[in-house]
Amino acid sequence: MKIVIIGAGALGSLFGGLLARSGHSVSLYNPSNLEHIQTIRKSGLVIETNEGEQRVSLSATSQASELERSDLVAIFVKAHHTAKAIQGTRSLLQRAPLVMSLQNGFGVETEILGIVPRENFLRGTTSQGATLLAPGRVRWAGKGVTHLGRWQGQPTPAVQSIVDALNQSSLETHAAGNVIELVWIKLIVNSAINALTALFDVPNGVLLKDPGLREILRAITRESVAVARAYGFAFSESEMIARVEQVCQQTAENISSMLQDVRRKRPTEIEFINGAIALEGKRLGVSTPLNQLLLRLVQK
Ligand code: PAF
């Protein structure tokens, strides 16, 4: 299969590298991290795990004009870079039979669907963990699970072919018929964990250990669940609190993606996480003082 990965950060590089390793023809595209692209062009991508490391050859470019029509275009840029990334690759996206997004947050779909026909758009969530250690070197930090489906409707054979390709590349993936719901579950988890860890500069596990932070964690979850329920999901408050706390437990040592962005003084995904919940709350008549506060504090 011919695959283009837009956004060769940690996760994009990991997915691209593993798909290339299993025999697919993959091109990584990143117009900003030139050192990473040049290193991959020269000596391949090194994927590091606890078991060792492996060097994979694949093509990489910083020029959108070098990208060829592909069977799948996978968007891995941070949510707030989506608009720019899809404008820069508009004709590639329009010609691709399938376009996939596993990005965090809610709202990128509207931007992508402004260019990509709905029937070609695959959305999903992933809990794979990756870190870019150096140009041309990615660490597969935690083996997670990916869920993938059509934005609306049941998985088709085309969806299944992508799911199979990911599984054959050691990326555990399941076809899903309810991706909007899965995106919202991840959104709620991220709304509760990411901004708090970013503001207090703590790993995820501290949100459980500190009684004050745990109270706020639960209060944000309740508020986000109220918006999700108004949106139409039958989520239970207590089940969602248990899920958020379980993620904190399972990722106790993790530095959340938002805290990593804050530490590197880079823009965060706050507008697509707490900002998205605040926006939906406003539209649906649910008040969201905590999500709005987190949005303002992280944006500062
Ligand atoms: O964004 C992140 O960092 C992750 O989605 C999560 C689950 C909060 C773990 O760090």
Coordinates of C-alpha atoms and ligand atoms in Angstrom, one line a residue:
M1 CA 0.0 0.0 0.0
K2 CA 1.2 3.6 -0.7
I3 CA 0.9 5.7 2.4
V4 CA 1.7 9.3 3.2
I5 CA 2.1 10.4 6.8
I6 CA 1.5 14.1 7.3
G7 CA 3.3 15.2 10.5
A8 CA 6.4 13.2 11.2
G9 CA 6.5 13.9 14.9
A10 CA 6.8 11.0 17.4
L11 CA 3.6 9.2 16.7
G12 CA 3.6 9.9 12.9
S13 CA 7.2 8.6 12.7
L14 CA 6.4 5.5 14.7
F15 CA 3.4 4.6 12.6
G16 CA 5.2 5.4 9.4
G17 CA 8.3 3.4 10.4
L18 CA 6.4 0.3 11.5
L19 CA 4.2 0.4 8.3
A20 CA 7.4 0.7 6.2
R21 CA 9.0 -2.1 8.1
S22 CA 6.2 -4.4 7.2
G23 CA 6.6 -3.7 3.5
H24 CA 4.4 -0.7 2.7
S25 CA 5.7 2.2 0.7
V26 CA 5.6 5.1 3.2
S27 CA 6.5 8.7 2.8
L28 CA 6.9 10.9 5.9
Y29 CA 6.1 14.6 5.3
N30 CA 7.1 17.3 7.7
P31 CA 7.8 20.8 6.5
S32 CA 9.2 22.1 9.8
N33 CA 11.6 19.5 11.4
L34 CA 14.2 19.5 8.6
E35 CA 16.9 17.8 10.6
H36 CA 14.6 14.9 11.3
I37 CA 13.7 14.6 7.6
Q38 CA 17.2 14.9 6.4
T39 CA 18.5 12.3 8.8
I40 CA 15.8 9.8 7.7
R41 CA 16.6 10.5 4.0
K42 CA 20.3 9.8 4.7
S43 CA 20.3 6.9 7.2
G44 CA 16.7 5.8 7.8
L45 CA 14.6 5.9 11.0
V46 CA 15.7 4.2 14.1
I47 CA 12.8 2.7 16.2
E48 CA 13.9 2.1 19.8
T49 CA 12.1 -0.2 22.2
N50 CA 13.0 -1.9 25.5
E51 CA 14.0 -5.0 23.5
G52 CA 16.5 -3.1 21.3
E53 CA 16.5 -1.0 18.2
Q54 CA 15.9 -1.4 14.5
R55 CA 16.7 0.9 11.5
V56 CA 14.0 1.2 8.9
S57 CA 14.4 2.8 5.4
L58 CA 11.6 5.0 4.2
S59 CA 11.2 8.1 2.2
A60 CA 10.8 11.5 3.9
T61 CA 10.3 15.0 2.6
S62 CA 9.7 18.5 3.6
Q63 CA 8.3 19.4 0.2
A64 CA 4.5 18.8 -0.3
S65 CA 5.2 18.9 -4.1
E66 CA 7.2 15.7 -3.8
L67 CA 4.3 13.7 -2.4
E68 CA 2.6 11.3 -4.7
R69 CA -1.0 10.1 -4.9
S70 CA -1.4 7.4 -2.2
D71 CA -3.9 4.8 -1.1
L72 CA -3.9 6.3 2.4
V73 CA -3.0 9.7 3.8
A74 CA -2.6 9.7 7.6
I75 CA -2.7 13.0 9.5
F76 CA -0.6 13.0 12.6
V77 CA 0.0 16.7 13.2
K78 CA -0.9 18.3 16.5
A79 CA -4.6 19.4 16.4
H80 CA -3.8 23.1 16.2
H81 CA -1.6 22.6 13.1
T82 CA -4.3 20.8 11.2
A83 CA -5.7 23.7 9.2
K84 CA -2.3 24.7 7.9
A85 CA -1.2 21.1 7.2
I86 CA -4.3 20.3 5.2
Q87 CA -4.2 23.5 3.2
G88 CA -0.6 22.7 2.3
T89 CA -1.5 19.2 1.1
R90 CA -5.0 19.9 -0.3
S91 CA -4.7 18.2 -3.7
L92 CA -3.1 15.1 -2.2
L93 CA -5.9 14.8 0.3
Q94 CA -8.6 15.4 -2.3
R95 CA -7.2 12.6 -4.5
A96 CA -6.6 10.1 -1.7
P97 CA -9.2 7.3 -1.5
L98 CA -8.7 7.2 2.3
V99 CA -7.7 9.9 4.8
M100 CA -7.1 8.9 8.4
S101 CA -6.8 11.0 11.6
L102 CA -5.8 9.6 15.0
Q103 CA -5.3 13.0 16.4
N104 CA -6.2 14.1 20.0
G105 CA -9.1 16.5 20.6
F106 CA -12.4 17.3 18.9
G107 CA -12.8 19.8 16.1
V108 CA -10.1 18.6 13.6
E109 CA -12.9 16.6 11.9
T110 CA -14.7 19.8 10.7
E111 CA -11.4 21.1 9.3
I112 CA -10.6 17.9 7.5
L113 CA -14.1 17.4 6.2
G114 CA -13.9 20.8 4.6
I115 CA -11.5 19.2 2.1
V116 CA -12.0 15.4 2.3
P117 CA -15.3 13.8 1.2
R118 CA -17.0 12.3 4.2
E119 CA -17.0 8.7 2.8
N120 CA -13.2 8.8 2.5
F121 CA -12.6 10.0 6.1
L122 CA -11.5 7.6 8.8
R123 CA -11.2 8.7 12.4
G124 CA -9.8 6.9 15.4
T125 CA -8.0 7.1 18.7
T126 CA -4.8 5.6 19.7
S127 CA -3.0 5.0 23.0
Q128 CA 0.3 4.1 21.4
G129 CA 3.1 6.0 23.2
A130 CA 6.1 7.5 21.3
T131 CA 8.8 10.0 21.9
L132 CA 11.1 11.6 19.4
L133 CA 14.5 11.2 21.0
A134 CA 16.7 12.8 18.3
P135 CA 16.5 13.5 14.6
G136 CA 15.8 10.1 12.9
R137 CA 15.3 8.3 16.2
V138 CA 11.9 7.5 17.8
R139 CA 11.2 5.6 21.0
W140 CA 8.2 3.3 21.1
A141 CA 7.4 4.2 24.7
G142 CA 4.2 2.2 25.3
K143 CA 2.4 -0.4 23.3
G144 CA -1.2 0.9 23.1
V145 CA -4.3 0.1 21.2
T146 CA -5.8 1.9 18.2
H147 CA -9.5 2.1 17.2
L148 CA -10.4 3.1 13.7
G149 CA -13.6 3.5 11.8
R150 CA -15.6 5.8 9.5
W151 CA -16.5 9.1 10.9
Q152 CA -20.1 8.0 10.6
G153 CA -21.3 4.5 9.8
Q154 CA -20.1 1.0 10.2
P155 CA -16.6 -0.1 9.0
T156 CA -16.3 -1.0 5.3
P157 CA -13.9 -3.5 3.7
A158 CA -11.7 -0.5 3.0
V159 CA -11.5 0.3 6.7
Q160 CA -10.8 -3.3 7.5
S161 CA -7.9 -3.3 5.0
I162 CA -6.2 -0.4 6.9
V163 CA -7.0 -2.1 10.3
D164 CA -5.3 -5.3 8.9
A165 CA -2.3 -3.3 7.6
L166 CA -1.8 -1.7 11.1
N167 CA -2.1 -5.1 12.9
Q168 CA 0.4 -6.7 10.5
S169 CA 2.7 -3.8 11.4
S170 CA 2.5 -4.7 15.1
L171 CA 0.2 -1.8 15.8
E172 CA -2.8 -3.4 17.6
T173 CA -5.9 -2.0 15.9
H174 CA -9.6 -2.7 16.1
A175 CA -12.3 -1.6 13.6
A176 CA -14.9 0.5 15.3
G177 CA -18.5 1.5 14.4
N178 CA -18.7 4.2 17.0
V179 CA -15.7 6.4 16.5
I180 CA -17.4 9.7 17.5
E181 CA -18.1 8.1 20.9
L182 CA -14.5 6.9 21.2
V183 CA -13.2 10.4 20.3
W184 CA -15.4 11.9 23.0
I185 CA -14.2 9.4 25.7
K186 CA -10.6 10.3 24.9
L187 CA -11.6 14.0 24.8
I188 CA -13.0 13.7 28.4
V189 CA -9.9 11.9 29.6
N190 CA -7.7 14.5 28.1
S191 CA -9.8 17.4 29.4
A192 CA -9.4 16.1 32.9
I193 CA -5.7 15.1 32.8
N194 CA -3.8 17.2 30.3
A195 CA -4.4 20.8 31.4
L196 CA -4.1 20.0 35.2
T197 CA -0.7 18.2 34.6
A198 CA 0.4 21.2 32.4
L199 CA -0.6 23.8 35.0
F200 CA 0.9 22.0 38.0
D201 CA 3.9 20.6 36.1
V202 CA 3.3 17.0 37.4
P203 CA 3.3 13.5 35.9
N204 CA -0.2 12.0 35.5
G205 CA 0.0 9.9 38.6
V206 CA 0.3 12.9 40.9
L207 CA -3.3 13.8 40.0
L208 CA -4.4 10.8 42.0
K209 CA -1.9 11.1 44.9
D210 CA -2.7 14.7 45.7
P211 CA -6.2 14.9 47.3
G212 CA -6.8 18.4 46.1
L213 CA -5.8 17.7 42.5
R214 CA -7.9 14.5 42.6
E215 CA -11.0 16.5 43.6
I216 CA -10.4 18.9 40.7
L217 CA -9.8 16.0 38.3
R218 CA -13.2 14.6 39.3
A219 CA -14.9 17.9 39.0
I220 CA -13.6 18.5 35.5
T221 CA -14.6 15.0 34.5
R222 CA -18.2 15.6 35.8
E223 CA -18.4 18.9 33.8
S224 CA -17.1 17.3 30.6
V225 CA -19.5 14.4 31.0
A226 CA -22.4 16.8 31.3
V227 CA -21.5 18.3 27.9
A228 CA -21.1 14.8 26.4
R229 CA -24.5 13.8 27.7
A230 CA -26.1 17.0 26.2
Y231 CA -24.3 16.0 22.9
G232 CA -26.2 12.7 23.0
F233 CA -23.9 10.1 24.7
A234 CA -25.3 8.1 27.7
F235 CA -22.0 8.3 29.6
S236 CA -22.2 7.7 33.3
E237 CA -20.4 10.2 35.6
S238 CA -19.0 7.5 37.9
E239 CA -17.8 5.2 35.1
M240 CA -16.1 8.1 33.4
I241 CA -14.4 9.2 36.7
A242 CA -13.2 5.6 37.2
R243 CA -11.9 5.5 33.6
V244 CA -10.0 8.8 34.0
E245 CA -8.5 7.6 37.3
Q246 CA -7.5 4.3 35.6
V247 CA -5.7 6.2 32.9
C248 CA -3.8 8.3 35.5
Q249 CA -2.9 5.0 37.3
Q250 CA -1.8 3.3 34.1
T251 CA 0.2 6.3 32.9
A252 CA 1.4 7.4 36.3
E253 CA 5.0 8.2 35.3
N254 CA 3.9 9.8 31.9
I255 CA 4.5 13.5 31.2
S256 CA 1.3 14.3 29.4
S257 CA 1.5 15.6 25.8
M258 CA 0.3 19.0 27.0
L259 CA 2.9 19.3 29.7
Q260 CA 5.6 18.3 27.2
D261 CA 4.4 21.1 24.9
V262 CA 4.4 23.6 27.8
R263 CA 7.9 22.6 28.9
R264 CA 9.2 23.0 25.3
K265 CA 7.4 26.3 25.1
R266 CA 5.3 25.1 22.2
P267 CA 1.6 25.8 21.5
T268 CA -0.7 23.2 23.1
E269 CA -3.8 21.4 22.0
I270 CA -5.9 23.2 24.7
E271 CA -8.3 24.7 22.2
F272 CA -9.2 21.3 20.8
I273 CA -9.6 19.7 24.2
N274 CA -11.0 22.0 27.0
G275 CA -11.7 24.7 24.4
A276 CA -13.7 22.2 22.3
I277 CA -15.8 21.1 25.4
A278 CA -16.4 24.8 26.4
L279 CA -17.5 25.5 22.8
E280 CA -19.9 22.5 22.7
G281 CA -21.2 23.4 26.2
K282 CA -22.0 26.9 25.0
R283 CA -23.8 25.5 21.9
L284 CA -25.7 23.0 23.9
G285 CA -26.6 25.3 26.9
V286 CA -24.3 23.5 29.5
S287 CA -22.2 25.8 31.6
T288 CA -18.5 24.9 31.6
P289 CA -16.7 27.2 34.1
L290 CA -13.8 24.7 34.8
N291 CA -13.1 23.9 31.1
Q292 CA -13.2 27.7 30.3
L293 CA -10.8 28.4 33.2
L294 CA -8.4 25.7 32.2
L295 CA -8.5 27.1 28.6
R296 CA -7.6 30.6 29.8
L297 CA -4.9 29.5 32.2
V298 CA -3.1 27.2 29.7
Q299 CA -3.5 29.8 26.9
K300 CA -1.7 32.5 29.0
Ligands
PAF1 O1 -2.2 13.3 25.9 C1 -1.7 12.5 26.6 O2 -0.6 12.7 27.2 C2 -2.4 11.1 26.7 O3 -3.5 11.1 25.9 C3 -2.7 10.7 28.2 C4 -3.7 9.6 28.1 C5 -3.3 11.9 29.0 C6 -1.6 10.1 28.9 O4 -0.5 11.0 29.1

